[in-house]
PDB file of C-alpha atoms in Angstrom:
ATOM      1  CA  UNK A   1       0.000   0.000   0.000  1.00  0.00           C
ATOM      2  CA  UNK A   2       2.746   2.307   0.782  1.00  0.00           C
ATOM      3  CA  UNK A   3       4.582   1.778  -2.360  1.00  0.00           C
ATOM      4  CA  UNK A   4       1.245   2.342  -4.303  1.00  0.00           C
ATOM      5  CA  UNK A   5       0.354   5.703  -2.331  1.00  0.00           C
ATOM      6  CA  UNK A   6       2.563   7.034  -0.411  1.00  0.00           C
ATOM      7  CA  UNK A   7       6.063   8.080   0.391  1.00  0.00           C
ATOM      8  CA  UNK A   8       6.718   5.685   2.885  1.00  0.00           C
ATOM      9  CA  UNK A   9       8.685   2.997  -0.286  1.00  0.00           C
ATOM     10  CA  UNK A  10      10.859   1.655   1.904  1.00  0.00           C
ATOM     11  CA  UNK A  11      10.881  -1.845  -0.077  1.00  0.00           C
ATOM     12  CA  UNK A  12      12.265   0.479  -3.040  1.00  0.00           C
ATOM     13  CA  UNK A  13      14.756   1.499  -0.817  1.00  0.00           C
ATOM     14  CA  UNK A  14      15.596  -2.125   0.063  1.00  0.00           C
ATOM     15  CA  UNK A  15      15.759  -3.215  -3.628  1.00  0.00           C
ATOM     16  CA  UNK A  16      18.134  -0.596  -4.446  1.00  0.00           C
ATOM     17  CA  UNK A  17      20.779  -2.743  -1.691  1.00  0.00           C
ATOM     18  CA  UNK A  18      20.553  -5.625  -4.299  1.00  0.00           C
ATOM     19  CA  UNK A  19      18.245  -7.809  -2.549  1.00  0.00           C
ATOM     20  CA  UNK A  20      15.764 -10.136  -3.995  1.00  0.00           C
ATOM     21  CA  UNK A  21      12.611  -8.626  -3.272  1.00  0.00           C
ATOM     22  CA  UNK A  22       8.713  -9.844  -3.462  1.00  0.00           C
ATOM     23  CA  UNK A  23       6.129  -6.564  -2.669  1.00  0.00           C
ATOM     24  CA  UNK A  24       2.703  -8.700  -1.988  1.00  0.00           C
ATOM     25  CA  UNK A  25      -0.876  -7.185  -1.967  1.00  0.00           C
ATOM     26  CA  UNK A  26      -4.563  -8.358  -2.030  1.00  0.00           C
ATOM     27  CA  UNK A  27      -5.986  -5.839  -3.836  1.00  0.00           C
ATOM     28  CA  UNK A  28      -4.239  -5.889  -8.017  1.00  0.00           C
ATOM     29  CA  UNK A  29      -5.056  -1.972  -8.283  1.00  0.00           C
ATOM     30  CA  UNK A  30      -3.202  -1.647  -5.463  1.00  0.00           C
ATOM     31  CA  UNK A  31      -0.098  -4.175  -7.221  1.00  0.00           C
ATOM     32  CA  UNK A  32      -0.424  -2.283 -10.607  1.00  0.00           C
ATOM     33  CA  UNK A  33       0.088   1.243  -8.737  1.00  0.00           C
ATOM     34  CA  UNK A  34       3.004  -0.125  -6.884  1.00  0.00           C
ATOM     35  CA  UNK A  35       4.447  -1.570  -9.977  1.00  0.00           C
ATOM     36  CA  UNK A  36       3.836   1.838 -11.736  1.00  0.00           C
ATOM     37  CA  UNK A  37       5.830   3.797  -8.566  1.00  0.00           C
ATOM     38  CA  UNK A  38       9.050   0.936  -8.779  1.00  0.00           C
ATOM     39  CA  UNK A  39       9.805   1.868 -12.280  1.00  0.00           C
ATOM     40  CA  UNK A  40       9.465   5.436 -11.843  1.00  0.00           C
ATOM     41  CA  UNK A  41      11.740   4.459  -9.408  1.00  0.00           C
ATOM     42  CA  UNK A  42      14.287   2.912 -11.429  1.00  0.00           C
ATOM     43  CA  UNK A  43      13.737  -0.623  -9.432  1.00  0.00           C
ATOM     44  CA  UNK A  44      12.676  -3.921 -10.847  1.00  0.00           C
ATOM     45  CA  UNK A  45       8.608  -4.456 -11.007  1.00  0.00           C
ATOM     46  CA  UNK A  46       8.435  -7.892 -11.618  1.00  0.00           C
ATOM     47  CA  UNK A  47       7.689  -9.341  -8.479  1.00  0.00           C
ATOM     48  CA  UNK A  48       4.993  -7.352  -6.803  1.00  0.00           C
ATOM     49  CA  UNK A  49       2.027  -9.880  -6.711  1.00  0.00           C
ATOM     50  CA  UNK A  50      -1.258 -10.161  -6.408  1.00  0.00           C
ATOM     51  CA  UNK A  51      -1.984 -12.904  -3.671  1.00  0.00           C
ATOM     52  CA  UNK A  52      -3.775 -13.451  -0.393  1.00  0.00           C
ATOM     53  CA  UNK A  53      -1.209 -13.390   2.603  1.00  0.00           C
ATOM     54  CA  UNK A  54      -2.879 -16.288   3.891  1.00  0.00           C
ATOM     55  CA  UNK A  55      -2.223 -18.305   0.859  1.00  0.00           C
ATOM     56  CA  UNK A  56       0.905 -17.071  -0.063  1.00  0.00           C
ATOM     57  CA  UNK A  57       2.358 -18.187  -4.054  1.00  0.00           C
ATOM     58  CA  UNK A  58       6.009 -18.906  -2.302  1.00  0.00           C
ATOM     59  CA  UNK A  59       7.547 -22.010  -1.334  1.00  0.00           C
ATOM     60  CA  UNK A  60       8.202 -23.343   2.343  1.00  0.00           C
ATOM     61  CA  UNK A  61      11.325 -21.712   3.799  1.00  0.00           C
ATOM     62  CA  UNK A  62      12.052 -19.404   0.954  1.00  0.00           C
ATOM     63  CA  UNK A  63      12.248 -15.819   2.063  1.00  0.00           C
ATOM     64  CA  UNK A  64      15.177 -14.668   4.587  1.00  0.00           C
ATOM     65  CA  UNK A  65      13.024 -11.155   5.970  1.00  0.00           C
ATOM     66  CA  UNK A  66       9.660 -10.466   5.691  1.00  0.00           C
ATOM     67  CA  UNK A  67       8.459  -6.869   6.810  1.00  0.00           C
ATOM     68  CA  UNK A  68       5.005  -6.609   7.797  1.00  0.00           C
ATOM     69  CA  UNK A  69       3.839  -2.899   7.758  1.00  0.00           C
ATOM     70  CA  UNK A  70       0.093  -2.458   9.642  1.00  0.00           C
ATOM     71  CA  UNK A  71      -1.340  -5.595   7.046  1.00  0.00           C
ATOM     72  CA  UNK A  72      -2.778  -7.770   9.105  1.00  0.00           C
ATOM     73  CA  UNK A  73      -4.990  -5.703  11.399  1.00  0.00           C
ATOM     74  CA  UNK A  74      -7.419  -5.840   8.178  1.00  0.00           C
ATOM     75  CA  UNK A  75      -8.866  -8.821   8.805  1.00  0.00           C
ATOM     76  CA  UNK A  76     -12.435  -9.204  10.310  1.00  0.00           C
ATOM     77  CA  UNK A  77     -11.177 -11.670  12.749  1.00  0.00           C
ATOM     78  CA  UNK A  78      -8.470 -12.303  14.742  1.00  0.00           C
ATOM     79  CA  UNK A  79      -8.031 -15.766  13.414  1.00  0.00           C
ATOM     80  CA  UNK A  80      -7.556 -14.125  10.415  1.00  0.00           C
ATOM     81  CA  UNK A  81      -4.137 -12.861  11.456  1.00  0.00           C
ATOM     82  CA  UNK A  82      -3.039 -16.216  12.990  1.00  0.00           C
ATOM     83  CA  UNK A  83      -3.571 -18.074   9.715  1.00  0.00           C
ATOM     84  CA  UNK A  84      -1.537 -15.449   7.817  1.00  0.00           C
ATOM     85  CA  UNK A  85       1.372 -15.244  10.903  1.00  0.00           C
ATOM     86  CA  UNK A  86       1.287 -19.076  10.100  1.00  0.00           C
ATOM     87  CA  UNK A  87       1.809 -18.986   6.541  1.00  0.00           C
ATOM     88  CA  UNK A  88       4.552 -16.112   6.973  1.00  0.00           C
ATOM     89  CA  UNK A  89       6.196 -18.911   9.264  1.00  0.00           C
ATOM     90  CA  UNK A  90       5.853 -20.895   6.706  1.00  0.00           C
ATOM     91  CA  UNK A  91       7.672 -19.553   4.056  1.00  0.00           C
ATOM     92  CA  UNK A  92      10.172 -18.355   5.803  1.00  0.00           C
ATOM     93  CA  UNK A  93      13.416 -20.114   6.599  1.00  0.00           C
ATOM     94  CA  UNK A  94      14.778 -21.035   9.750  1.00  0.00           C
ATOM     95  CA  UNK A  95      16.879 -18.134  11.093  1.00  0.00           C
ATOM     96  CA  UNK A  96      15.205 -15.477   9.031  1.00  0.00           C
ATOM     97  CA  UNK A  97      13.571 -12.723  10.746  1.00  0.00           C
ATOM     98  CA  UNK A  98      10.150 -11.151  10.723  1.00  0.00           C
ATOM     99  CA  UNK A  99       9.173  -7.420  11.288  1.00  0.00           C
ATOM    100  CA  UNK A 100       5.578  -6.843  12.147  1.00  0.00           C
ATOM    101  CA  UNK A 101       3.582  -3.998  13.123  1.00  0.00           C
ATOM    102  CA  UNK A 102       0.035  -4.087  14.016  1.00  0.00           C
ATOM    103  CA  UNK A 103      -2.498  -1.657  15.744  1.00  0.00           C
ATOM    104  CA  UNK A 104      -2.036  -1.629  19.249  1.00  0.00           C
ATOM    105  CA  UNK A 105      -5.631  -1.921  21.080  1.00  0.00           C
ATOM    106  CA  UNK A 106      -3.962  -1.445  24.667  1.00  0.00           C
ATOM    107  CA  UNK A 107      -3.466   2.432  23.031  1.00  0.00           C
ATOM    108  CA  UNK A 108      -5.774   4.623  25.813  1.00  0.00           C
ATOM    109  CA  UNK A 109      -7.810   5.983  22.449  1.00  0.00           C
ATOM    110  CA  UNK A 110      -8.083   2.626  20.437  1.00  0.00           C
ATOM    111  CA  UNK A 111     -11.786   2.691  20.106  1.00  0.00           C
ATOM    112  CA  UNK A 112     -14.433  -0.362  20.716  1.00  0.00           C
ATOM    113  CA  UNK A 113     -14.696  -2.065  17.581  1.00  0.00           C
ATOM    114  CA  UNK A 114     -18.651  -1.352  17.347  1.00  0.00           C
ATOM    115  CA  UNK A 115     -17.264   2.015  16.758  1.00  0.00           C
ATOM    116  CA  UNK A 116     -14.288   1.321  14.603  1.00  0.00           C
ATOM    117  CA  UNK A 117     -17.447  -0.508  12.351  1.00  0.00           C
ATOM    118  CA  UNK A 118     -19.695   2.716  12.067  1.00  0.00           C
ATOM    119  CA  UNK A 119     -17.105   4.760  11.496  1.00  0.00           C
ATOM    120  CA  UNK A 120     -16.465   2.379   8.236  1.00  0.00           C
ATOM    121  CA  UNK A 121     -20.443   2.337   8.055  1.00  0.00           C
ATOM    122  CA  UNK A 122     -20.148   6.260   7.641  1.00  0.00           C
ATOM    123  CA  UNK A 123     -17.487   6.325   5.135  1.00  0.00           C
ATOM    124  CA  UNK A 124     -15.107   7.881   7.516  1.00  0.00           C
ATOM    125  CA  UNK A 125     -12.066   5.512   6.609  1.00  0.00           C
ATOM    126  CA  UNK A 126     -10.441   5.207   3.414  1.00  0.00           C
ATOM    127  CA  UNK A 127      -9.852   1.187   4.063  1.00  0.00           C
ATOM    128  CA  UNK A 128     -10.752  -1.890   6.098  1.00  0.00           C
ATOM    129  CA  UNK A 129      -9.700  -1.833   9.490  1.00  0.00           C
ATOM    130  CA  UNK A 130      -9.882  -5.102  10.997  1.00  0.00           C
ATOM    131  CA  UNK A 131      -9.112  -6.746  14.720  1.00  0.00           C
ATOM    132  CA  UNK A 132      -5.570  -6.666  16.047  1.00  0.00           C
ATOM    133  CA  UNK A 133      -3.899  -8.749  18.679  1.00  0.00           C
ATOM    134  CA  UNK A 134      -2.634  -7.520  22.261  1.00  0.00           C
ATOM    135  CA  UNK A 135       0.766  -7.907  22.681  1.00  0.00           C
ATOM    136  CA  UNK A 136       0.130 -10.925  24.988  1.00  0.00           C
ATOM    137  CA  UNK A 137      -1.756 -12.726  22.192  1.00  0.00           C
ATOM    138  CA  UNK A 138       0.715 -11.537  19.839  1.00  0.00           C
ATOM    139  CA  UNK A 139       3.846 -12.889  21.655  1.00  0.00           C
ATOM    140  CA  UNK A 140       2.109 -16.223  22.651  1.00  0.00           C
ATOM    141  CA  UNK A 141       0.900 -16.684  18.829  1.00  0.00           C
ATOM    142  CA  UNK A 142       4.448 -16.045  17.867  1.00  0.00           C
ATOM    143  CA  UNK A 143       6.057 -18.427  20.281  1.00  0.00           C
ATOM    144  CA  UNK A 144       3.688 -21.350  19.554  1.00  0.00           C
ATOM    145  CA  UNK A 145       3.711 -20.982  15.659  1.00  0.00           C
ATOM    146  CA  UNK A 146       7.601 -21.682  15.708  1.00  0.00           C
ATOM    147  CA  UNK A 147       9.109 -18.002  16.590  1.00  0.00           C
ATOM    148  CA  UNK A 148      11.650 -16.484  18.874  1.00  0.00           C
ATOM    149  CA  UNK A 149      10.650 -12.960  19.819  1.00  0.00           C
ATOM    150  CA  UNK A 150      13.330 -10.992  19.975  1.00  0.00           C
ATOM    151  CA  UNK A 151      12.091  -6.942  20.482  1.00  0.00           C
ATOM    152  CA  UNK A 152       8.700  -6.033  21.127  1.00  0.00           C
ATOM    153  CA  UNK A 153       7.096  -2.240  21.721  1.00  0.00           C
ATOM    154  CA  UNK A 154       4.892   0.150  21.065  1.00  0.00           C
ATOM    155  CA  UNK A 155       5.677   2.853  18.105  1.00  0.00           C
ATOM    156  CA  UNK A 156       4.319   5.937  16.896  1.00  0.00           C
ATOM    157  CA  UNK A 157       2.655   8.148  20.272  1.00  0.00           C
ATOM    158  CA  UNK A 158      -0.238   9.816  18.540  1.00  0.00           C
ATOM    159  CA  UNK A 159      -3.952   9.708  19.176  1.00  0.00           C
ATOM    160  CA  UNK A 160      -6.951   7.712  17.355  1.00  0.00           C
ATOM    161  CA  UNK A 161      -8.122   8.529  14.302  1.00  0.00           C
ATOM    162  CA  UNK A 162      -5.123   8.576  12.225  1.00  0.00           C
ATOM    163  CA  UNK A 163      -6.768  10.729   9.823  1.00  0.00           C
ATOM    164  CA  UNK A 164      -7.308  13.300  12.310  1.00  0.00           C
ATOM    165  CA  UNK A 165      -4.024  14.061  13.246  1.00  0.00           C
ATOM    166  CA  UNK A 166      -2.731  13.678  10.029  1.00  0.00           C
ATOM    167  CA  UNK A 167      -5.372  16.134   9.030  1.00  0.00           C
ATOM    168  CA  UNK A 168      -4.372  18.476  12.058  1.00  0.00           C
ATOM    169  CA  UNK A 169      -0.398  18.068  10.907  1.00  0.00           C
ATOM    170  CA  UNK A 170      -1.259  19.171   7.544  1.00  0.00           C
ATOM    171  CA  UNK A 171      -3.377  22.132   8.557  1.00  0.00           C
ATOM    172  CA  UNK A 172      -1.210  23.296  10.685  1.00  0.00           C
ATOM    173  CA  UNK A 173       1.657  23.201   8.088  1.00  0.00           C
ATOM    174  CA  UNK A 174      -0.743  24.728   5.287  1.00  0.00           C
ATOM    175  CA  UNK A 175      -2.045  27.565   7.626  1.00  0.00           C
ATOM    176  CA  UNK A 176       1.613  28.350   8.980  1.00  0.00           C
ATOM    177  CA  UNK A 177       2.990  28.599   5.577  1.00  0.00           C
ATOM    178  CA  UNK A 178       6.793  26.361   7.130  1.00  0.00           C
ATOM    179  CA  UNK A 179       6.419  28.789  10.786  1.00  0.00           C
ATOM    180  CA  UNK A 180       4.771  25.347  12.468  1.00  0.00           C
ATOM    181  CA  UNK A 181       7.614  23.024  10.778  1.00  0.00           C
ATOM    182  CA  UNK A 182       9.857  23.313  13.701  1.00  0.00           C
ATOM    183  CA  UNK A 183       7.345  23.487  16.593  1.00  0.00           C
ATOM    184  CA  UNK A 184       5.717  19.863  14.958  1.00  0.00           C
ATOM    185  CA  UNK A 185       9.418  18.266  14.286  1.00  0.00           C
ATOM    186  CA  UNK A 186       9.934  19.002  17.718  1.00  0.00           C
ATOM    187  CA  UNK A 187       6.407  17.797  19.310  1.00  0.00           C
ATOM    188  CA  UNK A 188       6.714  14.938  17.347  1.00  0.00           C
ATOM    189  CA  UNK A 189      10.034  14.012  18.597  1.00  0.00           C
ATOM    190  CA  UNK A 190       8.569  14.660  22.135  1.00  0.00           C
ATOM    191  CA  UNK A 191       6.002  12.318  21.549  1.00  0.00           C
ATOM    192  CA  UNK A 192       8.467   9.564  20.375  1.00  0.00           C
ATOM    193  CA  UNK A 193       9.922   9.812  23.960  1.00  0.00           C
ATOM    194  CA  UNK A 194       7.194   8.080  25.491  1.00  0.00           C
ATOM    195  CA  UNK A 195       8.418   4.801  24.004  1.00  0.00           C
ATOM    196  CA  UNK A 196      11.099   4.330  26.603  1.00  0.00           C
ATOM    197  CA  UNK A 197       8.311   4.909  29.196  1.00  0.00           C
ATOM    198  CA  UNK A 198       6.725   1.732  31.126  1.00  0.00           C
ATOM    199  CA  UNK A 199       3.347   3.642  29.647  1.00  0.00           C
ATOM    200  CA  UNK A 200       4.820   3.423  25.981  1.00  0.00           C
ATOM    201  CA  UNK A 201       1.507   0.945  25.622  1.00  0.00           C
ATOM    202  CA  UNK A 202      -0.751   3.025  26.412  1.00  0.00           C
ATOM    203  CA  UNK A 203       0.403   5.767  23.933  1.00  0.00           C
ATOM    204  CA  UNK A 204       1.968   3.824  21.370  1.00  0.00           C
ATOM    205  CA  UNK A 205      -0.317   3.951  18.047  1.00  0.00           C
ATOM    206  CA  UNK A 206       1.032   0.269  16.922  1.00  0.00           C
ATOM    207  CA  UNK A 207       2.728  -2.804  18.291  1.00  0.00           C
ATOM    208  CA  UNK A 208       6.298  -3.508  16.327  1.00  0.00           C
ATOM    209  CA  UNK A 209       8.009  -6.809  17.242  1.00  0.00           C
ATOM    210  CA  UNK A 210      10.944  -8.410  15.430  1.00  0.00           C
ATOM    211  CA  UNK A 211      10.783 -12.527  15.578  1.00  0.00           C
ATOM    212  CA  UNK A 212      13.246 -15.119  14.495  1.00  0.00           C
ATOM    213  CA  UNK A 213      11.632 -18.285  12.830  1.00  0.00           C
ATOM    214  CA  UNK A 214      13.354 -21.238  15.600  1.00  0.00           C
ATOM    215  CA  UNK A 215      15.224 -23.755  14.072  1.00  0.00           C
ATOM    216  CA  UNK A 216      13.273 -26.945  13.305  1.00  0.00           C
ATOM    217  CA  UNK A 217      14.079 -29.250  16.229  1.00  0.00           C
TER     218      UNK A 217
END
């Protein structure tokens, strides 16, 4: 999604060390836009595919990192996300490493999800948002699906929606005309803080853990 519509392409960045990289989404307007921002980047397009993360086109033990950027907190259910973390564990190879970030619903402003579904009802969100895991559940799904967590915590100290503060970021930046730049680099840094704090779940917008698939025994 990122590589399709925003300027968050950090698997361009990634392809550009020489690696052998594989860009997956569900949706193929979503694939076709990606493939369309690669080679404006100068960066091979031939392996962004269209696929279901929870039937993946790979073969077992095949990928050495897989990055996981706020995908699978789209599913309707939470078993959703366990059959996908399965079939990441499946293609990966023993060793290789996983980096996943998924809402965090500890967050002090993660809604219910009755509200979370009429805000979709209304048109208020521009995609599916789906259940998440706690970071109990996550850890305990991780460790009995054949991973070693290594790092776990809580990123990005904003407030729910994401669309509001985004909105308020950009406002502020259109109405100062660059005087707010400094004051919001600076707030936002501030915020950022709050992960080395034994709160950092309560104000952390996502989970981010990085996992080791365990060797087979």
């Amino acid at each position: 999604f990122a590589e399709a519509f925003g300027p968050e392409q950090f698997l361009f960045d990634i392809a550009q060390a020489n690696s052998n990289i594989v860009g997956i989404d569900v949706s193929n307007e979503i694939v076709i836009r990606a493939k369309r921002s690669a080679t404006g980047y100068g960066v091979d397009a031939g392996k962004y595919l269209c696929c279901d993360v929870k039937q993946l086109p790979l073969q077992d033990n095949s990928i050495d990192l897989i990055i996981s950027d706020s995908t699978l907190d789209h599913f309707p259910s939470e078993t959703d996300i366990v059959t996908a973390l399965k079939e990441l564990g499946r293609v990966l190879r023993a060793g290789g490493t996983l980096i996943l970030t998924i809402d965090n619903k500890s967050h002090l402003t993660y809604p219910p999800y009755f509200i979370i579904r009429l805000w979709m009802r209304l048109g208020l969100a521009p995609y599916f948002i789906g259940k998440t895991l706690s970071t109990t559940e996550l850890r305990h799904t991780l460790d009995q699906i054949g991973f070693s967590v290594e790092e776990i915590t809580a990123i990005f100290h904003y407030p729910h929606p994401d669309g509001l503060v985004r909105w308020l970021e950009r406002s502020l930046r259109k109405l100062g005309r660059g005087k707010f730049n400094n004051a919001i680099r600076k707030s936002l840094a501030w915020l950022d803080r709050l992960e080395g704090k034994r709160t950092k779940y309560l104000t952390g917008r996502y989970i981010a853990v990085k996992a080791v698939k365990k060797e087979a025994s």
